[in-house]
Coordinates of C-alpha atoms in Angstrom, one line a residue:
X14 CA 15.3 -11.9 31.6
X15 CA 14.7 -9.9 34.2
X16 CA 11.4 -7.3 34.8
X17 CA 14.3 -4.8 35.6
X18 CA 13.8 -1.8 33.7
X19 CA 16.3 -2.4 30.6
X20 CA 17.5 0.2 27.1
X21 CA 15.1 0.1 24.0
X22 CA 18.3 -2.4 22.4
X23 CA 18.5 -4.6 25.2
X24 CA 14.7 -5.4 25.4
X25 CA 14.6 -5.7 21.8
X26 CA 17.4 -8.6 21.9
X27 CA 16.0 -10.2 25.4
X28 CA 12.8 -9.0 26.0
X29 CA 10.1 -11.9 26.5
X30 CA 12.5 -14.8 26.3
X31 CA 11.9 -18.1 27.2
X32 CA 15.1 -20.4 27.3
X33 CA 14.1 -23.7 25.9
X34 CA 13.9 -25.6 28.6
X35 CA 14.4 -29.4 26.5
X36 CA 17.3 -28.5 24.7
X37 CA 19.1 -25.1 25.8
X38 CA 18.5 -23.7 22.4
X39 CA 19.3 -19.8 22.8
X40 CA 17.2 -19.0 19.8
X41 CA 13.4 -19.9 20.2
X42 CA 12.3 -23.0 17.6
X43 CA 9.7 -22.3 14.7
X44 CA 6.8 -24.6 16.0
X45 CA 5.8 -25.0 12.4
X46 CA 2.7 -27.3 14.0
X47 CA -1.2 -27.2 13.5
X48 CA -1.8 -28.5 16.9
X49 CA -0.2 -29.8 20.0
X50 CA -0.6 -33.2 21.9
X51 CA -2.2 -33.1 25.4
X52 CA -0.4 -35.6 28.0
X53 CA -3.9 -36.9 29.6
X54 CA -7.8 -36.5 29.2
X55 CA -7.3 -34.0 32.0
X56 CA -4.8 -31.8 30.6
X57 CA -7.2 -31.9 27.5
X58 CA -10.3 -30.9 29.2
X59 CA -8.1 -28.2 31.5
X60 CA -6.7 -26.3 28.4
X61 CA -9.9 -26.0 27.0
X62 CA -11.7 -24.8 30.0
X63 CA -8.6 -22.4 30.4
X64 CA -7.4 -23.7 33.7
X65 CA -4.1 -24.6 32.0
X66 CA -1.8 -22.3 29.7
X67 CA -0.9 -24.8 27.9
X68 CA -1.0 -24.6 23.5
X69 CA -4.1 -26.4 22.0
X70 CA -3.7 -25.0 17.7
X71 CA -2.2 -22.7 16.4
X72 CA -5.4 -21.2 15.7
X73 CA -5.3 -20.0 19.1
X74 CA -2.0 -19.9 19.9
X75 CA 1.9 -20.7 19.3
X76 CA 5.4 -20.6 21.4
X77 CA 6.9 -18.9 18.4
X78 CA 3.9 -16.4 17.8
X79 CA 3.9 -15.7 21.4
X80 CA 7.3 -15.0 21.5
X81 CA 6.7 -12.6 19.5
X82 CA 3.6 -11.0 21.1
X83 CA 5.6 -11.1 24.1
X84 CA 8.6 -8.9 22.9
X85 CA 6.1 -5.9 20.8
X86 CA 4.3 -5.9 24.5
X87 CA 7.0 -4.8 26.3
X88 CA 8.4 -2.4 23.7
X89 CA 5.2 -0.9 23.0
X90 CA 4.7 -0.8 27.1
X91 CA 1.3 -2.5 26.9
X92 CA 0.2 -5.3 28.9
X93 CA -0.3 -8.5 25.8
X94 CA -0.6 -8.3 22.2
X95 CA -2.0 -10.2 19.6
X96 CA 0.1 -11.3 16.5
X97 CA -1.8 -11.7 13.4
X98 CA -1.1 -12.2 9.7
X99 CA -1.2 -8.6 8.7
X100 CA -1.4 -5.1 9.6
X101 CA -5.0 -5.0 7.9
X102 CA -6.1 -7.9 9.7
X103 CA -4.3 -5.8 12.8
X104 CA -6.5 -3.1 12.5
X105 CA -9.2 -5.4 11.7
X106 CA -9.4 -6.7 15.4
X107 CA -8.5 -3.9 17.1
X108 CA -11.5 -2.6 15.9
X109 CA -13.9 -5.5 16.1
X110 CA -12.8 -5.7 19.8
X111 CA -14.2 -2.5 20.1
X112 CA -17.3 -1.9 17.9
X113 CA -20.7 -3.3 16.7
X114 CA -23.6 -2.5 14.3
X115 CA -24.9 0.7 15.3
X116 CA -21.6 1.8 16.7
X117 CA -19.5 4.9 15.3
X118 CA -15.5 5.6 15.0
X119 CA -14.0 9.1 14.5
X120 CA -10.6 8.9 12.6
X121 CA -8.2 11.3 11.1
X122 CA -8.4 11.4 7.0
X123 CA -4.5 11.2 7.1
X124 CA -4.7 7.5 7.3
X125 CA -3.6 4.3 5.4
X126 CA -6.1 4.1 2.3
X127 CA -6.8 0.5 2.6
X128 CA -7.7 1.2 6.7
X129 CA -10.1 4.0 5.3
X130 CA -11.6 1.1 3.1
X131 CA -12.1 -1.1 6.1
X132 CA -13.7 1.6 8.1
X133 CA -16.1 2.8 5.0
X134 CA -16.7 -0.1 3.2
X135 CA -16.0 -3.0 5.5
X136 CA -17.7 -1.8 8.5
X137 CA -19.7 -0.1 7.2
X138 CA -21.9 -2.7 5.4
X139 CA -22.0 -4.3 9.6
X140 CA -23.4 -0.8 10.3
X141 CA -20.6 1.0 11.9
X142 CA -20.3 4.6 11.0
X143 CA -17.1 6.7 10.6
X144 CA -16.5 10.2 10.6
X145 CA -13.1 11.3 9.3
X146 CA -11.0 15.2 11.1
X147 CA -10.0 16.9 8.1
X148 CA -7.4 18.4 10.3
X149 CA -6.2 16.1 12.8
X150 CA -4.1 19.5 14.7
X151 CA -7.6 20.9 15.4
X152 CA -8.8 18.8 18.7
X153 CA -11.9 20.9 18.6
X154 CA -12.6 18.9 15.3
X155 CA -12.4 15.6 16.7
X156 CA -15.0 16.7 19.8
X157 CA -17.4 18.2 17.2
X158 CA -17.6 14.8 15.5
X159 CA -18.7 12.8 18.2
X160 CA -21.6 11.1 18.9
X161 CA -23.2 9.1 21.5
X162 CA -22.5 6.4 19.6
X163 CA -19.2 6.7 19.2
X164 CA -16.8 4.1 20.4
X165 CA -13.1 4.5 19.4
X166 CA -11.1 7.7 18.1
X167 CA -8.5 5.9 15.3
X168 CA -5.1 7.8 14.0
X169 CA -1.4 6.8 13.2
X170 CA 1.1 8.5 14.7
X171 CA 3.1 9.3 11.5
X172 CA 0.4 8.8 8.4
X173 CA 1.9 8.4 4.6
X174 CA 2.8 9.9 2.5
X175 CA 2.8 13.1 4.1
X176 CA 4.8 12.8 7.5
X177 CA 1.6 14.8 9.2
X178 CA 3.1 13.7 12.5
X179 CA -0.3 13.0 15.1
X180 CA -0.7 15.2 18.5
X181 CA -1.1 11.6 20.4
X182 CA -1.8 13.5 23.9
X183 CA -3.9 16.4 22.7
X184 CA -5.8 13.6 20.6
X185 CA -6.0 11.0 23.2
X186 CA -7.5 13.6 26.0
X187 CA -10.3 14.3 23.5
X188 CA -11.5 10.9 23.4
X189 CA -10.8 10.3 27.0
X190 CA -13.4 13.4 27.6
X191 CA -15.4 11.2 25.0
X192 CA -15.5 8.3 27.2
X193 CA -13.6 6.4 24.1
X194 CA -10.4 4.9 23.6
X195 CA -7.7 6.0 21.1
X196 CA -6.3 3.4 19.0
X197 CA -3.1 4.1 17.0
X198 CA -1.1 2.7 13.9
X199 CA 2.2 3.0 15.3
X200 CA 4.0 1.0 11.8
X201 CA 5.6 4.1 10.4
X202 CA 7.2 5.6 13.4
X203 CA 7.8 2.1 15.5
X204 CA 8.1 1.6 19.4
X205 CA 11.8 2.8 18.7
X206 CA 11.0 6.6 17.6
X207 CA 7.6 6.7 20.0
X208 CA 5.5 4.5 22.6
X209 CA 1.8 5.8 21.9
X210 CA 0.4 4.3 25.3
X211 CA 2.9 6.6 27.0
X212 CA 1.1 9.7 25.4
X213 CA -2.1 8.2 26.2
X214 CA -3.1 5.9 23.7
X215 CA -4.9 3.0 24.5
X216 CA -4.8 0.5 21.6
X217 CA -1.6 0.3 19.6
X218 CA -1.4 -1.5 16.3
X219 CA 1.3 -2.4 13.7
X220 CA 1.6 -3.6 9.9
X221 CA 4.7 -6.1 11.5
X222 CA 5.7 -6.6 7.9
X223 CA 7.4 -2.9 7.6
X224 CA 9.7 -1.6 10.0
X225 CA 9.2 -4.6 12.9
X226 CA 10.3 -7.0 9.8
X227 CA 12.5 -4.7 8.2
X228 CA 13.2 -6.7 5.1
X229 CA 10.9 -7.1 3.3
X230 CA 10.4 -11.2 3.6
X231 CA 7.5 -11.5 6.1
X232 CA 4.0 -10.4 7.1
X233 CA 1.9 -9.9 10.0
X234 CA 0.3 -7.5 12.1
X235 CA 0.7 -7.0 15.8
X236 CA -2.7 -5.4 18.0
X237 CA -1.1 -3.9 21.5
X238 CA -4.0 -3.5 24.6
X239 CA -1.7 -0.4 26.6
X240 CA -4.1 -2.0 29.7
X241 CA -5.1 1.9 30.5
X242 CA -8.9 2.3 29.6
X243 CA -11.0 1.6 31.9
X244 CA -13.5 -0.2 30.4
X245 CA -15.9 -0.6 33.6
X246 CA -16.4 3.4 34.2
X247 CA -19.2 3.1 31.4
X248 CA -20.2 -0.4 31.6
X249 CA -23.6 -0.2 29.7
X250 CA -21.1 1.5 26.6
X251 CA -19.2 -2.2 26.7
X252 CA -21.5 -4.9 27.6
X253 CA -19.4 -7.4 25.2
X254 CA -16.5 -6.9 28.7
X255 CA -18.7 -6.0 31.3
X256 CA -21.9 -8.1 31.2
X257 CA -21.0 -11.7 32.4
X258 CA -20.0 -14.4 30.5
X259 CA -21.2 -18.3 30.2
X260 CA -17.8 -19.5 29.0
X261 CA -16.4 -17.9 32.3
X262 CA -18.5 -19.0 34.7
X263 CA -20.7 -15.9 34.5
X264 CA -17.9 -13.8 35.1
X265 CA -17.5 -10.3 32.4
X266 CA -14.1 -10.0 31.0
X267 CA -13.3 -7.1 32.8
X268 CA -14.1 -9.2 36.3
X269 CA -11.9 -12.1 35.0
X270 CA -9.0 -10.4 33.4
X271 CA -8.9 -6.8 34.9
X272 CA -6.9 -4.0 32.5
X273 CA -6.4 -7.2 29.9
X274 CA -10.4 -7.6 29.5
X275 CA -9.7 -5.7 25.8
X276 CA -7.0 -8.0 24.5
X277 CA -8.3 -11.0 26.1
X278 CA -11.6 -10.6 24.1
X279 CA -10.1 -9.8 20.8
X280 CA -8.0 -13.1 20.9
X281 CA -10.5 -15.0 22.0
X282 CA -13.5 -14.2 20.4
X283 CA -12.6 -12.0 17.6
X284 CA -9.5 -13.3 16.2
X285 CA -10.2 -17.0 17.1
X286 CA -12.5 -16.8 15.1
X287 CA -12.0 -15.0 12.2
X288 CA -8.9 -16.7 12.0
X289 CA -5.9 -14.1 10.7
X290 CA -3.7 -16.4 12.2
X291 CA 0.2 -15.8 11.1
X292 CA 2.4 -18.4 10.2
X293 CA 5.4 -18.8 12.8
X294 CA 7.8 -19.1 9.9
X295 CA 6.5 -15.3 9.5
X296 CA 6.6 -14.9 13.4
X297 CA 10.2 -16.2 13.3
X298 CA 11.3 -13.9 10.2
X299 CA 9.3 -10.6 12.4
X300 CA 11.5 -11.5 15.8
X301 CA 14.6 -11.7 13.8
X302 CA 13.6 -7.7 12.2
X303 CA 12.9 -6.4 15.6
X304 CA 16.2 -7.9 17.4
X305 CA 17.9 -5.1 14.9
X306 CA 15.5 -2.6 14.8
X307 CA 16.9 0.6 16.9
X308 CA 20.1 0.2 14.7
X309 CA 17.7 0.6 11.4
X310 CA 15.0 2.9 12.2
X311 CA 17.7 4.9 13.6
X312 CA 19.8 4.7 9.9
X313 CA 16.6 4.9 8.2
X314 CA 15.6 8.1 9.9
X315 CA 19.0 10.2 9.5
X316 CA 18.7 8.9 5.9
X317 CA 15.7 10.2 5.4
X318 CA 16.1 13.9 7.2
X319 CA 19.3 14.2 5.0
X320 CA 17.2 13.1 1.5
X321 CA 14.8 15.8 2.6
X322 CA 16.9 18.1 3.4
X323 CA 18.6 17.8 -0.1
X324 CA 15.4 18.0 -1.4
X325 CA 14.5 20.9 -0.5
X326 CA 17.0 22.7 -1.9
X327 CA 16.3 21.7 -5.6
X328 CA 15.1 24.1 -7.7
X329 CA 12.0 21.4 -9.4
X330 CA 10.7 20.7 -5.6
X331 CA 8.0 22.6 -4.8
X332 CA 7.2 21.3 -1.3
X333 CA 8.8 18.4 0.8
X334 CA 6.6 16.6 3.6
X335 CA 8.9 15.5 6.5
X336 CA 8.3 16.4 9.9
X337 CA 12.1 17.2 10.8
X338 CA 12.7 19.8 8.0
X339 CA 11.9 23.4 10.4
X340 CA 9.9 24.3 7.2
X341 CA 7.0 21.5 8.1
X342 CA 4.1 22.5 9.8
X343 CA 4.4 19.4 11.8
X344 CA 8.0 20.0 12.9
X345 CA 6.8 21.4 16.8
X346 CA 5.0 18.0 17.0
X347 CA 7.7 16.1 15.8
X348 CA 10.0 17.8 18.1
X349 CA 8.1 16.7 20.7
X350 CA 7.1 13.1 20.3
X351 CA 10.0 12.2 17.8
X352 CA 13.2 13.1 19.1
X353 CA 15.1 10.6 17.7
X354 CA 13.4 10.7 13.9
X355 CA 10.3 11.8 12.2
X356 CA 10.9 8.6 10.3
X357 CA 11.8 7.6 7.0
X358 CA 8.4 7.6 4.3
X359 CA 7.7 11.3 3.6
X360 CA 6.8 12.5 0.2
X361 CA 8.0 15.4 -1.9
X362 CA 6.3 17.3 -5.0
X363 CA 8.0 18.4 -8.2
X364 CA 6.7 21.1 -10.5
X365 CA 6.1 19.6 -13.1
X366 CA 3.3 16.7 -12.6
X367 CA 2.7 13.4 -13.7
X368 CA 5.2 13.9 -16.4
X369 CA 7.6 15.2 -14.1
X370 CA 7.4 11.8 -11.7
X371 CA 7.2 9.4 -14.7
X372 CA 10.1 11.0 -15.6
X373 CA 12.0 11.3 -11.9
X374 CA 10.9 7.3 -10.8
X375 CA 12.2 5.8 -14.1
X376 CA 15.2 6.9 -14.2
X377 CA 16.2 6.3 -10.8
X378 CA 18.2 2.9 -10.2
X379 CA 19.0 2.3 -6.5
X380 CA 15.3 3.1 -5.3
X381 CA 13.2 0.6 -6.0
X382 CA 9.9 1.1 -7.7
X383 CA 6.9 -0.7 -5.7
X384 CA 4.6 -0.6 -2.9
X385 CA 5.8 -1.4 0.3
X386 CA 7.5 0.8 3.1
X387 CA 9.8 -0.2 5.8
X388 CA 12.0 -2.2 4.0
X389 CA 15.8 -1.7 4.2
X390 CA 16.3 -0.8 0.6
X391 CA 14.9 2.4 -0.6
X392 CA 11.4 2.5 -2.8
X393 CA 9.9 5.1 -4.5
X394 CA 6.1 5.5 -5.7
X395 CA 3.7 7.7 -7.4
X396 CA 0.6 7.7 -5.4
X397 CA -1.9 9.3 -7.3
X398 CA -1.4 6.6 -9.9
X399 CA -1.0 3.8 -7.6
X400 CA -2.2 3.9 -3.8
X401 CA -4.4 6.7 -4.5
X402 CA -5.7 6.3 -8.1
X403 CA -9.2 5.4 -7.0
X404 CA -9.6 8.7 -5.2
X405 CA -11.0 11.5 -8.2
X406 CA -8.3 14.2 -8.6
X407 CA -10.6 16.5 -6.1
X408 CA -10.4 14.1 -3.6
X409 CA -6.5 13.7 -3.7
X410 CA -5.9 17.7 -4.2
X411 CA -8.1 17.7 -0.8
X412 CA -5.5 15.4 1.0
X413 CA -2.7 16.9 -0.8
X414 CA -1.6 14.7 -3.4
X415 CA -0.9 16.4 -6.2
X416 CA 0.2 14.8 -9.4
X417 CA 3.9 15.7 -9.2
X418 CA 3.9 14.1 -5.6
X419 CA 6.6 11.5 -5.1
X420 CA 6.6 9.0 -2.0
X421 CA 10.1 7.6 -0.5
X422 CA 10.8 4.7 1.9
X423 CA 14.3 6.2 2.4
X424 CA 16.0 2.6 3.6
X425 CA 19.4 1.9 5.5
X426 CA 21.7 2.5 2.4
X427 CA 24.7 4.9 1.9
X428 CA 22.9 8.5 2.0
X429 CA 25.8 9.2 -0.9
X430 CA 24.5 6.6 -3.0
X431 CA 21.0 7.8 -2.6
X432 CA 21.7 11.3 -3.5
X433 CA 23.6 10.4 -7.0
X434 CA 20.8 8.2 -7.4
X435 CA 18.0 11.1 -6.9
X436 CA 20.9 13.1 -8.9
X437 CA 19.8 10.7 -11.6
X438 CA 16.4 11.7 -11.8
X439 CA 16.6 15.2 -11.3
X440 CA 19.0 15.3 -14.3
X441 CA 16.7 13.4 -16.2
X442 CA 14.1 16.5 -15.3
X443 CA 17.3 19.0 -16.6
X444 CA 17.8 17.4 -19.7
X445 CA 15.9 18.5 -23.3
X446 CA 15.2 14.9 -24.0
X447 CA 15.1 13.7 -20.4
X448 CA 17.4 10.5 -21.1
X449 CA 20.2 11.9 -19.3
X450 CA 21.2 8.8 -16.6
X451 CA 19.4 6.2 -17.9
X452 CA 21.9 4.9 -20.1
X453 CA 23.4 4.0 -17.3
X454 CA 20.8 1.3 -16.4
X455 CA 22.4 -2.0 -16.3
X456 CA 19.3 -4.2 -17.4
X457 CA 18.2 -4.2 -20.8
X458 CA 14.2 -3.6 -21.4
X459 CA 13.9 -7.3 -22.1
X460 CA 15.3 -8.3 -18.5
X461 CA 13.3 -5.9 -16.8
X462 CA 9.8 -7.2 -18.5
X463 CA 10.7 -10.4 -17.4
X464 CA 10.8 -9.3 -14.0
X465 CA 7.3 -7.7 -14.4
X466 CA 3.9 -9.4 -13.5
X467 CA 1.0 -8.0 -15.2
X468 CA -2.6 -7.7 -13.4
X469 CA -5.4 -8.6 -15.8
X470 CA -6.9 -5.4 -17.0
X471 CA -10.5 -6.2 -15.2
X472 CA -8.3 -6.0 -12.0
X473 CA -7.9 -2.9 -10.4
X474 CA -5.9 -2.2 -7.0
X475 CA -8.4 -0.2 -5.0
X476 CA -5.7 0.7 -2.6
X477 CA -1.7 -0.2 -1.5
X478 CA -0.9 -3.8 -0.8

């Protein structure tokens, strides 16, 4: 296709397209191979030294991965990305490209539990430090937290469960002032709903297997170099881009490859070698998701406004967290940044606690009950048991989550359907013995156990999976 500027659907369908050039095939082939044959002992020796673009593993490289890359790029306005096998390993380079011992990251505390984990635990035991904004609205915050050492300001533009929807320019000029770079989770809100790297963020990241995906069936994670920082203004804060390089002929990075120095490094040094490398089968199932995925995100986002909205009226719901009710405090940001959704996880609280939410999620039968987001079908969770059950109950009351709060991944479904079916547990709630509606239920207790699979008691899930 074309470099002609195209609609978000268009470049979704035909953006980064290669036509198969040895059999016409209109839909790019899973190249389900460890490595790939070299025509000479020249070709050989030029791949390596990098002379040639040509495909040496998979390790380092695949036609259907690339694909892939190719088509997040361009809707994420960036100049390459990196596909990887998760949105943890994701985050995992973008920040590796970045940092080293000694180094320290500023990131809001409305974040992904297990990217917290990696920041605290992970990194931390390399010696990289991280300071989290309690409030990411207050920019002064983020300025008061850095250091000379610090190296990267971290957010996501729409953090779960609470919709807190991220002030991506205000946040980004405060680490441009910083010298730094802001890197972003964009999974929740998606290239279709907002481009970071035209508010100013620099990195972009994505757990592929949630919205990009869409169904559920595939993982990966995407890292997205925007190609805006300037990584040469400060070179002695960047040595690993701008001190020359053996392997390139004693060029840096930043010499060789210009605005993709970043993304250049974090395939080929960081991700080479760690090795999160993403099966095409998965790359294939990911391209399929994001060839659809203005027509769900846009679904799943009036879905989800008219579930909160709904909400919000019943009399057990104390709060609801979604950035496009006008009662949110994040609805001005929303407004501006999301003008085609605030998305589709958000949260809501009931009265009542943990008895209240056992209650509402088991009697619900169109919402799934599990831990993933993204997905067509809706799912429903209890985070201070599950995702957040390692935090002490003054840690989650600090971020908000109280016992009666309920988390939705409102999916593509009938909105009807999912009303009777939050009907269901709301009646529940109503009734003296709170059976009303499950009698209904079409499995018996024996089919549903055998759909279960236990975790061995000496097992315990620090964070979602």
């Amino acid at each position: 296709m074309a470099n002609d500027e195209h609609g978000f659907a268009t470049e979704q369908v035909h953006g980064g397209f290669v036509p198969d050039a040895g059999h016409g095939a209109r839909i790019p082939a899973i190249h389900m191979s460890s490595g790939f044959l070299f025509e000479d002992f020249d070709q050989a020796r030029d791949r390596f030294a990098g002379t040639d673009d040509g495909y040496t593993y998979t390790r380092l490289g695949n036609p259907t991965n690339a694909d892939v890359e190719r088509r997040v790029a361009l809707l994420e306005r960036g100049v390459e990305a990196i596909l990887v096998g998760s949105g943890q390993a994701a985050a995992t380079i973008a920040f590796l490209g970045v940092v080293q011992a000694g180094d320290h990251v500023v990131a809001a505390r409305s974040i992904y539990e297990g990217t917290k984990g990696l920041l605290v635990q992970n990194l931390g035991r390399l010696g990289i430090e991280v300071d989290f904004v309690a409030d990411q609205r207050d920019l002064d915050e983020w300025a008061r937290l850095v250091r000379p050492n610090t190296k990267a300001f971290f957010a996501e533009t729409i953090p779960n469960p609470k919709n807190d929807v991220l002030d991506i320019t205000g946040v980004a000029d405060t680490a441009h002032r910083a010298g730094v770079p802001l890197i972003v989770d964009n999974t929740l809100a998606t290239p279709y709903l907002v481009r970071p790297v035209e508010h100013g963020a620099d990195i972009v990241i994505h757990s592929a297997s949630k919205f990009l995906s869409g169904h559920g069936a595939g993982l990966g994670g995407v890292v997205v170099d925007g190609g805006t920082f300037d990584w040469s203004a400060s070179p002695e804060r960047w040595t690993h881009l701008t001190s020359p390089e053996r392997s390139l002929g004693g060029e840096s990075y930043v010499e060789r490859y210009g605005d993709r120095a970043y993304i250049v490094f974090a395939r080929d040094v960081v991700a080479s070698r760690i090795g999160p490398t993403p099966s095409p089968f998965n790359a294939f199932l990911i391209r399929q998701g994001i060839e659809t995925l203005s027509l769900r995100v846009e679904r799943h986002s009036a879905n989800a406004l008219a579930v909160a909205q709904w909400l919000e009226a019943q009399p057990e719901v104390t709060s609801v967290d979604h950035a496009g009710l006008a009662s949110s405090p994040f609805h001005d940001l929303a407004q501006r940044y999301l003008p085609r959704g605030a998305g589709s996880v958000f949260a809501f609280t009931l009265a009542g606690g943990e008895a209240a939410a056992r209650t509402f999620i088991d009697s619900v039968q169109l919402f799934s009950r599990m831990t993933h987001l993204g997905d067509v079908r809706s799912l429903i969770l209890h985070p201070a048991t599950t995702t957040h059950a390692g935090k002490t109950p003054e840690e989650r009351a600090d971020q908000g989550i109280d016992d009666g709060l309920i988390r939705l991944s409102v999916g593509i479904e009938d909105v009807a359907d999912l009303l009777r079916d939050l009907e269901r547990g709301f009646a529940a709630l109503r009734s003296a013995d709170g059976d009303v509606g499950l009698e209904a239920r079409v499995e018996s207790d024996a089919e549903r156990a055998s759909l279960e699979h236990s975790v061995p008691g000496t097992h315990v899930i620090a964070e979602e999976i």
